[in-house]
Amino acid sequence: MAGKRVTIRDVAISAGVSYQTVSRALNDKPEIDATTKERVLDAARELGFRPSRFARALVRQDTTSVGLVIPDLLNPFFTEVASAALEAARKRGWHVVVYDTAGEGEQELGALEVIGSQVDAIVGYLNAPADVVARYTGGIPVVYIGRESAGASFGSIRVDGEAGIHAAIAHLVAGGRRRIGMLDHEHAAPSVRSRWYLDALRSHGLSGWVLGAAQSVEGGEIGIAALLDAHPDLDGLLTYNDVIAIGAVRRARMLGRRVPQDCAVIGFDGVQIGSLVEPPLSTVRIDTRQLGALAVEQVATLLAGATPEVTTITGTLVLRGTA
């Protein structure tokens, strides 16, 4: 075990018991016989296991505990989703542990390693392959957000923005826009949102330009500057998310482009801050409160023994001052 943090799951495997039994033994619960308890404690000592204060708190609360995995709490969309999920869980009397992975694969696996054996279910934004998630979570209920389930054992809340993006492009075209670009995320593979954007353009007999951008205000500023440098006649823009759009509007205006007169901008997500910037941001809105509530509802049904399912949240076009 050198170089690797020893978990409750490791102790459970070594002692030949469930991780719930390990928790009972470590927290001196009465529902365990002395022989089993001693075997667990011996295994813990041999492995050098040190129970965290967090794990003890979960056991002692005697309530449902859920791990919520979020990729970036600095992005207001994910903060709103987390807030909605926490509110829904609070109404059920659940204990929720939020883990921010910073969008990193290693951080995600670290989150699963830390909380996978210490909670009753996990919900959130997980990018690891289904078999890896299954190995780390040990059979507890898992609900993906923003991704279709890769297997029948997991639930999923799917975000479908196709109709909203088609409506956004149709609105831009109806307003006379013909040179419409997109700032996508900067991952190696194009996003499904860029595919919807290109499909929508083709339906109007148009082609466009897709450029990757960091998912931040700064990413939007850098991205729009690059797009305008390559295509000075750009008159419309769709972005992967609202924070990119806010940065794009800011830099476009600094470069002398009037928004929306010279270049209309439409974001994606519908975060609350988008309605507060100037001009207010047009966007394809995802209902974050519904998203968080549905995620918790799916966890509850899985904990009750129901079959995992895929639920869909649909994006809708909201027009404000930028388009």
PDB file of C-alpha atoms in Angstrom:
ATOM      1  CA  MET A   1       0.000   0.000   0.000  1.00  0.00           C
ATOM      2  CA  ALA A   2       3.048   2.314  -0.106  1.00  0.00           C
ATOM      3  CA  GLY A   3       2.297   5.601  -1.834  1.00  0.00           C
ATOM      4  CA  LYS A   4      -1.443   4.952  -1.841  1.00  0.00           C
ATOM      5  CA  ARG A   5      -3.945   6.157   0.690  1.00  0.00           C
ATOM      6  CA  VAL A   6      -5.535   3.218   2.509  1.00  0.00           C
ATOM      7  CA  THR A   7      -9.333   3.354   2.438  1.00  0.00           C
ATOM      8  CA  ILE A   8     -12.178   1.672   4.280  1.00  0.00           C
ATOM      9  CA  ARG A   9     -12.624  -0.523   1.196  1.00  0.00           C
ATOM     10  CA  ASP A  10      -9.046  -1.804   1.554  1.00  0.00           C
ATOM     11  CA  VAL A  11      -9.671  -2.712   5.178  1.00  0.00           C
ATOM     12  CA  ALA A  12     -12.961  -4.388   4.267  1.00  0.00           C
ATOM     13  CA  ILE A  13     -11.293  -6.547   1.614  1.00  0.00           C
ATOM     14  CA  SER A  14      -8.461  -7.517   3.944  1.00  0.00           C
ATOM     15  CA  ALA A  15     -10.849  -8.430   6.774  1.00  0.00           C
ATOM     16  CA  GLY A  16     -13.384 -10.125   4.482  1.00  0.00           C
ATOM     17  CA  VAL A  17     -16.296  -7.922   5.574  1.00  0.00           C
ATOM     18  CA  SER A  18     -18.410  -5.104   4.148  1.00  0.00           C
ATOM     19  CA  TYR A  19     -17.271  -1.490   4.442  1.00  0.00           C
ATOM     20  CA  GLN A  20     -20.339  -0.854   6.624  1.00  0.00           C
ATOM     21  CA  THR A  21     -18.983  -3.460   9.054  1.00  0.00           C
ATOM     22  CA  VAL A  22     -15.600  -1.712   9.023  1.00  0.00           C
ATOM     23  CA  SER A  23     -17.323   1.584   9.863  1.00  0.00           C
ATOM     24  CA  ARG A  24     -19.183  -0.035  12.766  1.00  0.00           C
ATOM     25  CA  ALA A  25     -15.989  -1.584  14.118  1.00  0.00           C
ATOM     26  CA  LEU A  26     -13.970   1.619  13.863  1.00  0.00           C
ATOM     27  CA  ASN A  27     -16.715   3.654  15.513  1.00  0.00           C
ATOM     28  CA  ASP A  28     -17.323   1.106  18.299  1.00  0.00           C
ATOM     29  CA  LYS A  29     -20.929   0.394  17.320  1.00  0.00           C
ATOM     30  CA  PRO A  30     -22.764  -2.339  19.264  1.00  0.00           C
ATOM     31  CA  GLU A  31     -24.154  -4.099  16.136  1.00  0.00           C
ATOM     32  CA  ILE A  32     -20.947  -6.136  15.617  1.00  0.00           C
ATOM     33  CA  ASP A  33     -19.564  -9.137  17.500  1.00  0.00           C
ATOM     34  CA  ALA A  34     -16.242  -8.932  19.282  1.00  0.00           C
ATOM     35  CA  THR A  35     -14.441 -11.427  17.030  1.00  0.00           C
ATOM     36  CA  THR A  36     -15.356  -9.591  13.837  1.00  0.00           C
ATOM     37  CA  LYS A  37     -14.472  -6.253  15.403  1.00  0.00           C
ATOM     38  CA  GLU A  38     -11.030  -7.524  16.405  1.00  0.00           C
ATOM     39  CA  ARG A  39     -10.424  -8.887  12.886  1.00  0.00           C
ATOM     40  CA  VAL A  40     -11.283  -5.504  11.395  1.00  0.00           C
ATOM     41  CA  LEU A  41      -9.070  -3.608  13.821  1.00  0.00           C
ATOM     42  CA  ASP A  42      -6.176  -5.998  13.161  1.00  0.00           C
ATOM     43  CA  ALA A  43      -6.561  -5.456   9.398  1.00  0.00           C
ATOM     44  CA  ALA A  44      -6.686  -1.686   9.890  1.00  0.00           C
ATOM     45  CA  ARG A  45      -3.498  -1.727  11.964  1.00  0.00           C
ATOM     46  CA  GLU A  46      -1.641  -3.945   9.479  1.00  0.00           C
ATOM     47  CA  LEU A  47      -2.598  -1.686   6.571  1.00  0.00           C
ATOM     48  CA  GLY A  48      -1.836   1.510   8.450  1.00  0.00           C
ATOM     49  CA  PHE A  49      -5.396   2.771   8.021  1.00  0.00           C
ATOM     50  CA  ARG A  50      -6.216   6.117   9.632  1.00  0.00           C
ATOM     51  CA  PRO A  51      -9.968   6.905   9.581  1.00  0.00           C
ATOM     52  CA  SER A  52     -10.754  10.470   8.584  1.00  0.00           C
ATOM     53  CA  ARG A  53     -12.826  12.797  10.731  1.00  0.00           C
ATOM     54  CA  PHE A  54     -15.104  13.073   7.690  1.00  0.00           C
ATOM     55  CA  ALA A  55     -15.772   9.321   7.604  1.00  0.00           C
ATOM     56  CA  ARG A  56     -16.510   9.236  11.334  1.00  0.00           C
ATOM     57  CA  ALA A  57     -18.950  12.129  10.976  1.00  0.00           C
ATOM     58  CA  LEU A  58     -20.886  10.296   8.281  1.00  0.00           C
ATOM     59  CA  VAL A  59     -21.235   7.154  10.364  1.00  0.00           C
ATOM     60  CA  ARG A  60     -22.302   8.958  13.491  1.00  0.00           C
ATOM     61  CA  GLN A  61     -24.971  10.997  11.754  1.00  0.00           C
ATOM     62  CA  ASP A  62     -26.971   7.831  11.006  1.00  0.00           C
ATOM     63  CA  THR A  63     -28.460   9.367   7.861  1.00  0.00           C
ATOM     64  CA  THR A  64     -28.202   9.001   4.105  1.00  0.00           C
ATOM     65  CA  SER A  65     -24.928  10.432   2.845  1.00  0.00           C
ATOM     66  CA  VAL A  66     -24.329  11.453  -0.770  1.00  0.00           C
ATOM     67  CA  GLY A  67     -21.180  12.519  -2.580  1.00  0.00           C
ATOM     68  CA  LEU A  68     -21.692  15.377  -5.067  1.00  0.00           C
ATOM     69  CA  VAL A  69     -18.874  15.651  -7.640  1.00  0.00           C
ATOM     70  CA  ILE A  70     -18.597  19.031  -9.406  1.00  0.00           C
ATOM     71  CA  PRO A  71     -15.940  19.939 -12.024  1.00  0.00           C
ATOM     72  CA  ASP A  72     -15.552  23.655 -11.297  1.00  0.00           C
ATOM     73  CA  LEU A  73     -17.258  25.587  -8.515  1.00  0.00           C
ATOM     74  CA  LEU A  74     -15.839  28.827  -9.945  1.00  0.00           C
ATOM     75  CA  ASN A  75     -18.188  28.379 -12.901  1.00  0.00           C
ATOM     76  CA  PRO A  76     -21.565  29.792 -11.767  1.00  0.00           C
ATOM     77  CA  PHE A  77     -23.486  27.125 -13.691  1.00  0.00           C
ATOM     78  CA  PHE A  78     -22.011  24.320 -11.591  1.00  0.00           C
ATOM     79  CA  THR A  79     -22.444  26.390  -8.438  1.00  0.00           C
ATOM     80  CA  GLU A  80     -26.144  26.780  -9.227  1.00  0.00           C
ATOM     81  CA  VAL A  81     -26.517  23.040  -9.899  1.00  0.00           C
ATOM     82  CA  ALA A  82     -24.743  22.225  -6.635  1.00  0.00           C
ATOM     83  CA  SER A  83     -26.930  24.689  -4.731  1.00  0.00           C
ATOM     84  CA  ALA A  84     -30.094  23.144  -6.161  1.00  0.00           C
ATOM     85  CA  ALA A  85     -28.924  19.616  -5.356  1.00  0.00           C
ATOM     86  CA  LEU A  86     -27.984  20.616  -1.808  1.00  0.00           C
ATOM     87  CA  GLU A  87     -31.404  22.207  -1.296  1.00  0.00           C
ATOM     88  CA  ALA A  88     -33.193  19.087  -2.555  1.00  0.00           C
ATOM     89  CA  ALA A  89     -31.016  16.821  -0.401  1.00  0.00           C
ATOM     90  CA  ARG A  90     -31.517  19.022   2.655  1.00  0.00           C
ATOM     91  CA  LYS A  91     -35.289  18.618   2.327  1.00  0.00           C
ATOM     92  CA  ARG A  92     -34.766  14.848   2.584  1.00  0.00           C
ATOM     93  CA  GLY A  93     -32.508  15.212   5.613  1.00  0.00           C
ATOM     94  CA  TRP A  94     -29.484  13.913   3.728  1.00  0.00           C
ATOM     95  CA  HIS A  95     -25.837  14.680   4.394  1.00  0.00           C
ATOM     96  CA  VAL A  96     -24.019  15.857   1.230  1.00  0.00           C
ATOM     97  CA  VAL A  97     -20.274  16.103   0.655  1.00  0.00           C
ATOM     98  CA  VAL A  98     -19.267  18.311  -2.293  1.00  0.00           C
ATOM     99  CA  TYR A  99     -16.014  17.557  -4.111  1.00  0.00           C
ATOM    100  CA  ASP A 100     -14.587  19.952  -6.732  1.00  0.00           C
ATOM    101  CA  THR A 101     -12.431  18.067  -9.265  1.00  0.00           C
ATOM    102  CA  ALA A 102     -11.218  21.209 -11.094  1.00  0.00           C
ATOM    103  CA  GLY A 103     -12.037  19.355 -14.308  1.00  0.00           C
ATOM    104  CA  GLU A 104      -9.052  17.025 -13.844  1.00  0.00           C
ATOM    105  CA  GLY A 105      -9.256  13.261 -14.358  1.00  0.00           C
ATOM    106  CA  GLU A 106      -6.862  12.520 -11.508  1.00  0.00           C
ATOM    107  CA  GLN A 107      -8.868  14.748  -9.176  1.00  0.00           C
ATOM    108  CA  GLU A 108     -12.035  12.901 -10.187  1.00  0.00           C
ATOM    109  CA  LEU A 109     -10.493   9.526  -9.367  1.00  0.00           C
ATOM    110  CA  GLY A 110      -9.220  11.031  -6.135  1.00  0.00           C
ATOM    111  CA  ALA A 111     -12.759  12.094  -5.254  1.00  0.00           C
ATOM    112  CA  LEU A 112     -14.089   8.607  -5.938  1.00  0.00           C
ATOM    113  CA  GLU A 113     -11.246   7.112  -3.908  1.00  0.00           C
ATOM    114  CA  VAL A 114     -11.967   9.368  -0.938  1.00  0.00           C
ATOM    115  CA  ILE A 115     -15.751   9.204  -0.845  1.00  0.00           C
ATOM    116  CA  GLY A 116     -16.593   6.037  -2.789  1.00  0.00           C
ATOM    117  CA  SER A 117     -16.538   3.819   0.296  1.00  0.00           C
ATOM    118  CA  GLN A 118     -17.883   6.415   2.715  1.00  0.00           C
ATOM    119  CA  VAL A 119     -21.229   7.475   1.213  1.00  0.00           C
ATOM    120  CA  ASP A 120     -24.449   5.757   0.211  1.00  0.00           C
ATOM    121  CA  ALA A 121     -24.527   7.170  -3.338  1.00  0.00           C
ATOM    122  CA  ILE A 122     -22.614   9.454  -5.707  1.00  0.00           C
ATOM    123  CA  VAL A 123     -24.042  12.008  -8.118  1.00  0.00           C
ATOM    124  CA  GLY A 124     -22.326  14.507 -10.372  1.00  0.00           C
ATOM    125  CA  TYR A 125     -20.130  15.170 -13.370  1.00  0.00           C
ATOM    126  CA  LEU A 126     -18.036  12.057 -13.946  1.00  0.00           C
ATOM    127  CA  ASN A 127     -15.918  11.552 -17.067  1.00  0.00           C
ATOM    128  CA  ALA A 128     -14.110   8.340 -16.165  1.00  0.00           C
ATOM    129  CA  PRO A 129     -15.152   5.175 -18.065  1.00  0.00           C
ATOM    130  CA  ALA A 130     -18.082   3.316 -16.538  1.00  0.00           C
ATOM    131  CA  ASP A 131     -15.967   0.322 -15.510  1.00  0.00           C
ATOM    132  CA  VAL A 132     -13.562   2.607 -13.646  1.00  0.00           C
ATOM    133  CA  VAL A 133     -16.416   4.387 -11.866  1.00  0.00           C
ATOM    134  CA  ALA A 134     -17.917   1.005 -10.950  1.00  0.00           C
ATOM    135  CA  ARG A 135     -14.590  -0.211  -9.552  1.00  0.00           C
ATOM    136  CA  TYR A 136     -14.144   2.869  -7.372  1.00  0.00           C
ATOM    137  CA  THR A 137     -17.740   3.056  -6.139  1.00  0.00           C
ATOM    138  CA  GLY A 138     -18.171  -0.610  -5.256  1.00  0.00           C
ATOM    139  CA  GLY A 139     -21.787  -1.041  -6.349  1.00  0.00           C
ATOM    140  CA  ILE A 140     -23.375   1.961  -4.622  1.00  0.00           C
ATOM    141  CA  PRO A 141     -25.907   3.976  -6.704  1.00  0.00           C
ATOM    142  CA  VAL A 142     -24.321   6.442  -9.133  1.00  0.00           C
ATOM    143  CA  VAL A 143     -26.100   9.178 -11.108  1.00  0.00           C
ATOM    144  CA  TYR A 144     -24.284  11.000 -13.893  1.00  0.00           C
ATOM    145  CA  ILE A 145     -25.125  14.628 -14.651  1.00  0.00           C
ATOM    146  CA  GLY A 146     -24.645  15.934 -18.177  1.00  0.00           C
ATOM    147  CA  ARG A 147     -23.760  12.572 -19.679  1.00  0.00           C
ATOM    148  CA  GLU A 148     -25.734   9.587 -20.802  1.00  0.00           C
ATOM    149  CA  SER A 149     -25.140   6.531 -18.688  1.00  0.00           C
ATOM    150  CA  ALA A 150     -22.453   4.292 -20.134  1.00  0.00           C
ATOM    151  CA  GLY A 151     -24.083   1.222 -18.612  1.00  0.00           C
ATOM    152  CA  ALA A 152     -27.329  -0.095 -17.250  1.00  0.00           C
ATOM    153  CA  SER A 153     -26.102   0.126 -13.659  1.00  0.00           C
ATOM    154  CA  PHE A 154     -25.961   3.933 -13.520  1.00  0.00           C
ATOM    155  CA  GLY A 155     -28.613   6.638 -13.642  1.00  0.00           C
ATOM    156  CA  SER A 156     -28.142   9.772 -15.717  1.00  0.00           C
ATOM    157  CA  ILE A 157     -29.486  13.308 -16.143  1.00  0.00           C
ATOM    158  CA  ARG A 158     -28.917  14.233 -19.796  1.00  0.00           C
ATOM    159  CA  VAL A 159     -28.760  17.851 -20.981  1.00  0.00           C
ATOM    160  CA  ASP A 160     -30.306  18.271 -24.448  1.00  0.00           C
ATOM    161  CA  GLY A 161     -29.623  21.691 -25.936  1.00  0.00           C
ATOM    162  CA  GLU A 162     -30.132  20.751 -29.581  1.00  0.00           C
ATOM    163  CA  ALA A 163     -33.523  22.427 -30.020  1.00  0.00           C
ATOM    164  CA  GLY A 164     -32.320  25.498 -28.128  1.00  0.00           C
ATOM    165  CA  ILE A 165     -29.219  25.871 -30.303  1.00  0.00           C
ATOM    166  CA  HIS A 166     -31.265  25.410 -33.491  1.00  0.00           C
ATOM    167  CA  ALA A 167     -33.605  28.137 -32.217  1.00  0.00           C
ATOM    168  CA  ALA A 168     -30.599  30.372 -31.465  1.00  0.00           C
ATOM    169  CA  ILE A 169     -29.162  29.996 -34.967  1.00  0.00           C
ATOM    170  CA  ALA A 170     -32.605  30.496 -36.532  1.00  0.00           C
ATOM    171  CA  HIS A 171     -32.975  33.743 -34.567  1.00  0.00           C
ATOM    172  CA  LEU A 172     -29.567  34.986 -35.710  1.00  0.00           C
ATOM    173  CA  VAL A 173     -30.302  34.118 -39.336  1.00  0.00           C
ATOM    174  CA  ALA A 174     -33.712  35.796 -39.160  1.00  0.00           C
ATOM    175  CA  GLY A 175     -31.899  38.928 -37.986  1.00  0.00           C
ATOM    176  CA  GLY A 176     -29.736  38.922 -41.108  1.00  0.00           C
ATOM    177  CA  ARG A 177     -26.650  37.233 -39.607  1.00  0.00           C
ATOM    178  CA  ARG A 178     -24.761  35.059 -42.079  1.00  0.00           C
ATOM    179  CA  ARG A 179     -21.215  34.893 -40.665  1.00  0.00           C
ATOM    180  CA  ILE A 180     -21.780  33.072 -37.393  1.00  0.00           C
ATOM    181  CA  GLY A 181     -18.938  31.532 -35.390  1.00  0.00           C
ATOM    182  CA  MET A 182     -18.751  29.443 -32.242  1.00  0.00           C
ATOM    183  CA  LEU A 183     -16.419  29.373 -29.251  1.00  0.00           C
ATOM    184  CA  ASP A 184     -16.432  25.736 -28.112  1.00  0.00           C
ATOM    185  CA  HIS A 185     -14.638  24.237 -25.102  1.00  0.00           C
ATOM    186  CA  GLU A 186     -10.925  23.584 -25.561  1.00  0.00           C
ATOM    187  CA  HIS A 187     -10.937  19.808 -24.999  1.00  0.00           C
ATOM    188  CA  ALA A 188      -9.338  17.539 -27.578  1.00  0.00           C
ATOM    189  CA  ALA A 189     -12.678  16.395 -29.011  1.00  0.00           C
ATOM    190  CA  PRO A 190     -15.342  18.882 -30.197  1.00  0.00           C
ATOM    191  CA  SER A 191     -18.397  19.128 -27.956  1.00  0.00           C
ATOM    192  CA  VAL A 192     -21.842  17.892 -28.913  1.00  0.00           C
ATOM    193  CA  ARG A 193     -22.919  21.544 -28.734  1.00  0.00           C
ATOM    194  CA  SER A 194     -20.596  22.368 -31.640  1.00  0.00           C
ATOM    195  CA  ARG A 195     -22.196  19.548 -33.624  1.00  0.00           C
ATOM    196  CA  TRP A 196     -25.647  20.982 -32.956  1.00  0.00           C
ATOM    197  CA  TYR A 197     -24.365  24.402 -34.024  1.00  0.00           C
ATOM    198  CA  LEU A 198     -22.952  23.079 -37.313  1.00  0.00           C
ATOM    199  CA  ASP A 199     -26.113  21.076 -38.014  1.00  0.00           C
ATOM    200  CA  ALA A 200     -28.212  24.207 -37.410  1.00  0.00           C
ATOM    201  CA  LEU A 201     -26.055  26.279 -39.775  1.00  0.00           C
ATOM    202  CA  ARG A 202     -26.285  23.627 -42.491  1.00  0.00           C
ATOM    203  CA  SER A 203     -30.068  23.661 -42.213  1.00  0.00           C
ATOM    204  CA  HIS A 204     -29.894  27.321 -43.312  1.00  0.00           C
ATOM    205  CA  GLY A 205     -27.339  26.672 -46.040  1.00  0.00           C
ATOM    206  CA  LEU A 206     -24.502  28.222 -44.033  1.00  0.00           C
ATOM    207  CA  SER A 207     -21.102  27.131 -42.767  1.00  0.00           C
ATOM    208  CA  GLY A 208     -19.251  28.473 -39.763  1.00  0.00           C
ATOM    209  CA  TRP A 209     -16.061  28.456 -37.707  1.00  0.00           C
ATOM    210  CA  VAL A 210     -15.459  26.650 -34.412  1.00  0.00           C
ATOM    211  CA  LEU A 211     -12.629  27.678 -32.097  1.00  0.00           C
ATOM    212  CA  GLY A 212     -11.825  26.105 -28.728  1.00  0.00           C
ATOM    213  CA  ALA A 213     -11.722  28.368 -25.676  1.00  0.00           C
ATOM    214  CA  ALA A 214     -11.062  27.971 -21.972  1.00  0.00           C
ATOM    215  CA  GLN A 215     -14.311  27.799 -20.019  1.00  0.00           C
ATOM    216  CA  SER A 216     -13.847  31.200 -18.405  1.00  0.00           C
ATOM    217  CA  VAL A 217     -14.359  34.908 -19.015  1.00  0.00           C
ATOM    218  CA  GLU A 218     -10.708  35.188 -20.030  1.00  0.00           C
ATOM    219  CA  GLY A 219     -11.187  32.276 -22.418  1.00  0.00           C
ATOM    220  CA  GLY A 220     -14.045  34.156 -24.071  1.00  0.00           C
ATOM    221  CA  GLU A 221     -11.958  37.300 -24.382  1.00  0.00           C
ATOM    222  CA  ILE A 222      -9.058  35.461 -26.020  1.00  0.00           C
ATOM    223  CA  GLY A 223     -11.375  33.414 -28.224  1.00  0.00           C
ATOM    224  CA  ILE A 224     -13.376  36.299 -29.686  1.00  0.00           C
ATOM    225  CA  ALA A 225     -10.186  38.253 -30.388  1.00  0.00           C
ATOM    226  CA  ALA A 226      -8.825  35.299 -32.353  1.00  0.00           C
ATOM    227  CA  LEU A 227     -12.101  34.787 -34.238  1.00  0.00           C
ATOM    228  CA  LEU A 228     -12.358  38.453 -35.178  1.00  0.00           C
ATOM    229  CA  ASP A 229      -8.744  38.492 -36.264  1.00  0.00           C
ATOM    230  CA  ALA A 230      -9.374  35.536 -38.607  1.00  0.00           C
ATOM    231  CA  HIS A 231     -12.873  36.626 -39.637  1.00  0.00           C
ATOM    232  CA  PRO A 232     -13.289  40.403 -39.287  1.00  0.00           C
ATOM    233  CA  ASP A 233     -16.789  40.202 -40.815  1.00  0.00           C
ATOM    234  CA  LEU A 234     -18.095  37.949 -38.023  1.00  0.00           C
ATOM    235  CA  ASP A 235     -21.638  39.096 -37.224  1.00  0.00           C
ATOM    236  CA  GLY A 236     -22.920  36.366 -34.914  1.00  0.00           C
ATOM    237  CA  LEU A 237     -21.486  34.177 -32.138  1.00  0.00           C
ATOM    238  CA  LEU A 238     -22.623  31.132 -30.166  1.00  0.00           C
ATOM    239  CA  THR A 239     -20.586  30.035 -27.159  1.00  0.00           C
ATOM    240  CA  TYR A 240     -20.197  26.770 -25.272  1.00  0.00           C
ATOM    241  CA  ASN A 241     -21.281  28.419 -22.026  1.00  0.00           C
ATOM    242  CA  ASP A 242     -22.293  31.764 -20.575  1.00  0.00           C
ATOM    243  CA  VAL A 243     -19.000  32.671 -18.916  1.00  0.00           C
ATOM    244  CA  ILE A 244     -17.261  32.381 -22.304  1.00  0.00           C
ATOM    245  CA  ALA A 245     -20.026  34.558 -23.794  1.00  0.00           C
ATOM    246  CA  ILE A 246     -19.575  37.233 -21.110  1.00  0.00           C
ATOM    247  CA  GLY A 247     -15.862  37.421 -21.892  1.00  0.00           C
ATOM    248  CA  ALA A 248     -16.545  37.527 -25.625  1.00  0.00           C
ATOM    249  CA  VAL A 249     -18.981  40.435 -25.267  1.00  0.00           C
ATOM    250  CA  ARG A 250     -16.517  42.335 -23.098  1.00  0.00           C
ATOM    251  CA  ARG A 251     -13.598  41.971 -25.524  1.00  0.00           C
ATOM    252  CA  ALA A 252     -15.701  42.547 -28.658  1.00  0.00           C
ATOM    253  CA  ARG A 253     -16.822  45.897 -27.280  1.00  0.00           C
ATOM    254  CA  MET A 254     -13.238  46.782 -26.326  1.00  0.00           C
ATOM    255  CA  LEU A 255     -12.282  46.065 -29.950  1.00  0.00           C
ATOM    256  CA  GLY A 256     -14.909  48.508 -31.173  1.00  0.00           C
ATOM    257  CA  ARG A 257     -17.635  46.010 -32.084  1.00  0.00           C
ATOM    258  CA  ARG A 258     -21.139  46.968 -30.998  1.00  0.00           C
ATOM    259  CA  VAL A 259     -23.130  44.126 -29.415  1.00  0.00           C
ATOM    260  CA  PRO A 260     -25.590  43.185 -30.799  1.00  0.00           C
ATOM    261  CA  GLN A 261     -25.579  45.640 -33.724  1.00  0.00           C
ATOM    262  CA  ASP A 262     -22.261  44.528 -35.244  1.00  0.00           C
ATOM    263  CA  CYS A 263     -22.033  41.075 -33.676  1.00  0.00           C
ATOM    264  CA  ALA A 264     -24.856  39.299 -31.825  1.00  0.00           C
ATOM    265  CA  VAL A 265     -23.847  36.887 -29.054  1.00  0.00           C
ATOM    266  CA  ILE A 266     -25.769  33.943 -27.580  1.00  0.00           C
ATOM    267  CA  GLY A 267     -24.434  31.863 -24.679  1.00  0.00           C
ATOM    268  CA  PHE A 268     -25.441  28.525 -23.241  1.00  0.00           C
ATOM    269  CA  ASP A 269     -26.420  27.553 -19.655  1.00  0.00           C
ATOM    270  CA  GLY A 270     -28.589  30.452 -18.486  1.00  0.00           C
ATOM    271  CA  VAL A 271     -26.674  31.361 -15.334  1.00  0.00           C
ATOM    272  CA  GLN A 272     -28.213  34.126 -13.251  1.00  0.00           C
ATOM    273  CA  ILE A 273     -25.260  36.479 -13.679  1.00  0.00           C
ATOM    274  CA  GLY A 274     -25.985  36.588 -17.419  1.00  0.00           C
ATOM    275  CA  SER A 275     -29.060  38.701 -16.763  1.00  0.00           C
ATOM    276  CA  LEU A 276     -26.998  41.214 -14.743  1.00  0.00           C
ATOM    277  CA  VAL A 277     -24.228  42.052 -17.229  1.00  0.00           C
ATOM    278  CA  GLU A 278     -24.576  44.884 -19.756  1.00  0.00           C
ATOM    279  CA  PRO A 279     -26.066  44.251 -22.203  1.00  0.00           C
ATOM    280  CA  PRO A 280     -27.975  41.323 -20.618  1.00  0.00           C
ATOM    281  CA  LEU A 281     -26.896  38.038 -22.174  1.00  0.00           C
ATOM    282  CA  SER A 282     -29.088  36.040 -24.557  1.00  0.00           C
ATOM    283  CA  THR A 283     -28.643  32.326 -23.890  1.00  0.00           C
ATOM    284  CA  VAL A 284     -29.871  28.772 -24.265  1.00  0.00           C
ATOM    285  CA  ARG A 285     -31.075  28.253 -20.713  1.00  0.00           C
ATOM    286  CA  ILE A 286     -30.815  25.041 -18.706  1.00  0.00           C
ATOM    287  CA  ASP A 287     -32.985  25.019 -15.572  1.00  0.00           C
ATOM    288  CA  THR A 288     -30.326  24.430 -12.912  1.00  0.00           C
ATOM    289  CA  ARG A 289     -32.847  24.089 -10.094  1.00  0.00           C
ATOM    290  CA  GLN A 290     -34.680  21.364 -11.975  1.00  0.00           C
ATOM    291  CA  LEU A 291     -31.368  19.709 -12.862  1.00  0.00           C
ATOM    292  CA  GLY A 292     -30.183  19.541  -9.258  1.00  0.00           C
ATOM    293  CA  ALA A 293     -33.573  18.413  -7.968  1.00  0.00           C
ATOM    294  CA  LEU A 294     -33.877  15.657 -10.586  1.00  0.00           C
ATOM    295  CA  ALA A 295     -30.392  14.393  -9.773  1.00  0.00           C
ATOM    296  CA  VAL A 296     -31.304  14.002  -6.096  1.00  0.00           C
ATOM    297  CA  GLU A 297     -34.635  12.427  -7.044  1.00  0.00           C
ATOM    298  CA  GLN A 298     -32.815   9.840  -9.149  1.00  0.00           C
ATOM    299  CA  VAL A 299     -30.507   9.044  -6.256  1.00  0.00           C
ATOM    300  CA  ALA A 300     -33.536   8.497  -4.028  1.00  0.00           C
ATOM    301  CA  THR A 301     -35.164   6.098  -6.509  1.00  0.00           C
ATOM    302  CA  LEU A 302     -31.938   4.116  -6.893  1.00  0.00           C
ATOM    303  CA  LEU A 303     -31.515   3.874  -3.117  1.00  0.00           C
ATOM    304  CA  ALA A 304     -35.068   2.510  -3.024  1.00  0.00           C
ATOM    305  CA  GLY A 305     -34.043  -0.252  -5.431  1.00  0.00           C
ATOM    306  CA  ALA A 306     -35.448   1.135  -8.700  1.00  0.00           C
ATOM    307  CA  THR A 307     -33.874   0.448 -12.090  1.00  0.00           C
ATOM    308  CA  PRO A 308     -31.480   3.198 -13.279  1.00  0.00           C
ATOM    309  CA  GLU A 309     -32.841   5.437 -16.014  1.00  0.00           C
ATOM    310  CA  VAL A 310     -31.903   8.392 -18.201  1.00  0.00           C
ATOM    311  CA  THR A 311     -33.795  11.659 -17.623  1.00  0.00           C
ATOM    312  CA  THR A 312     -33.516  14.587 -20.032  1.00  0.00           C
ATOM    313  CA  ILE A 313     -33.410  18.330 -19.316  1.00  0.00           C
ATOM    314  CA  THR A 314     -34.129  20.467 -22.403  1.00  0.00           C
ATOM    315  CA  GLY A 315     -32.547  23.855 -23.102  1.00  0.00           C
ATOM    316  CA  THR A 316     -34.711  26.805 -24.191  1.00  0.00           C
ATOM    317  CA  LEU A 317     -33.714  30.030 -25.953  1.00  0.00           C
ATOM    318  CA  VAL A 318     -33.921  33.168 -23.794  1.00  0.00           C
ATOM    319  CA  LEU A 319     -33.480  36.428 -25.723  1.00  0.00           C
ATOM    320  CA  ARG A 320     -32.114  39.505 -23.969  1.00  0.00           C
ATOM    321  CA  GLY A 321     -29.841  42.340 -25.009  1.00  0.00           C
ATOM    322  CA  THR A 322     -26.957  40.622 -26.852  1.00  0.00           C
ATOM    323  CA  ALA A 323     -28.974  39.103 -29.721  1.00  0.00           C
TER     324      ALA A 323
END
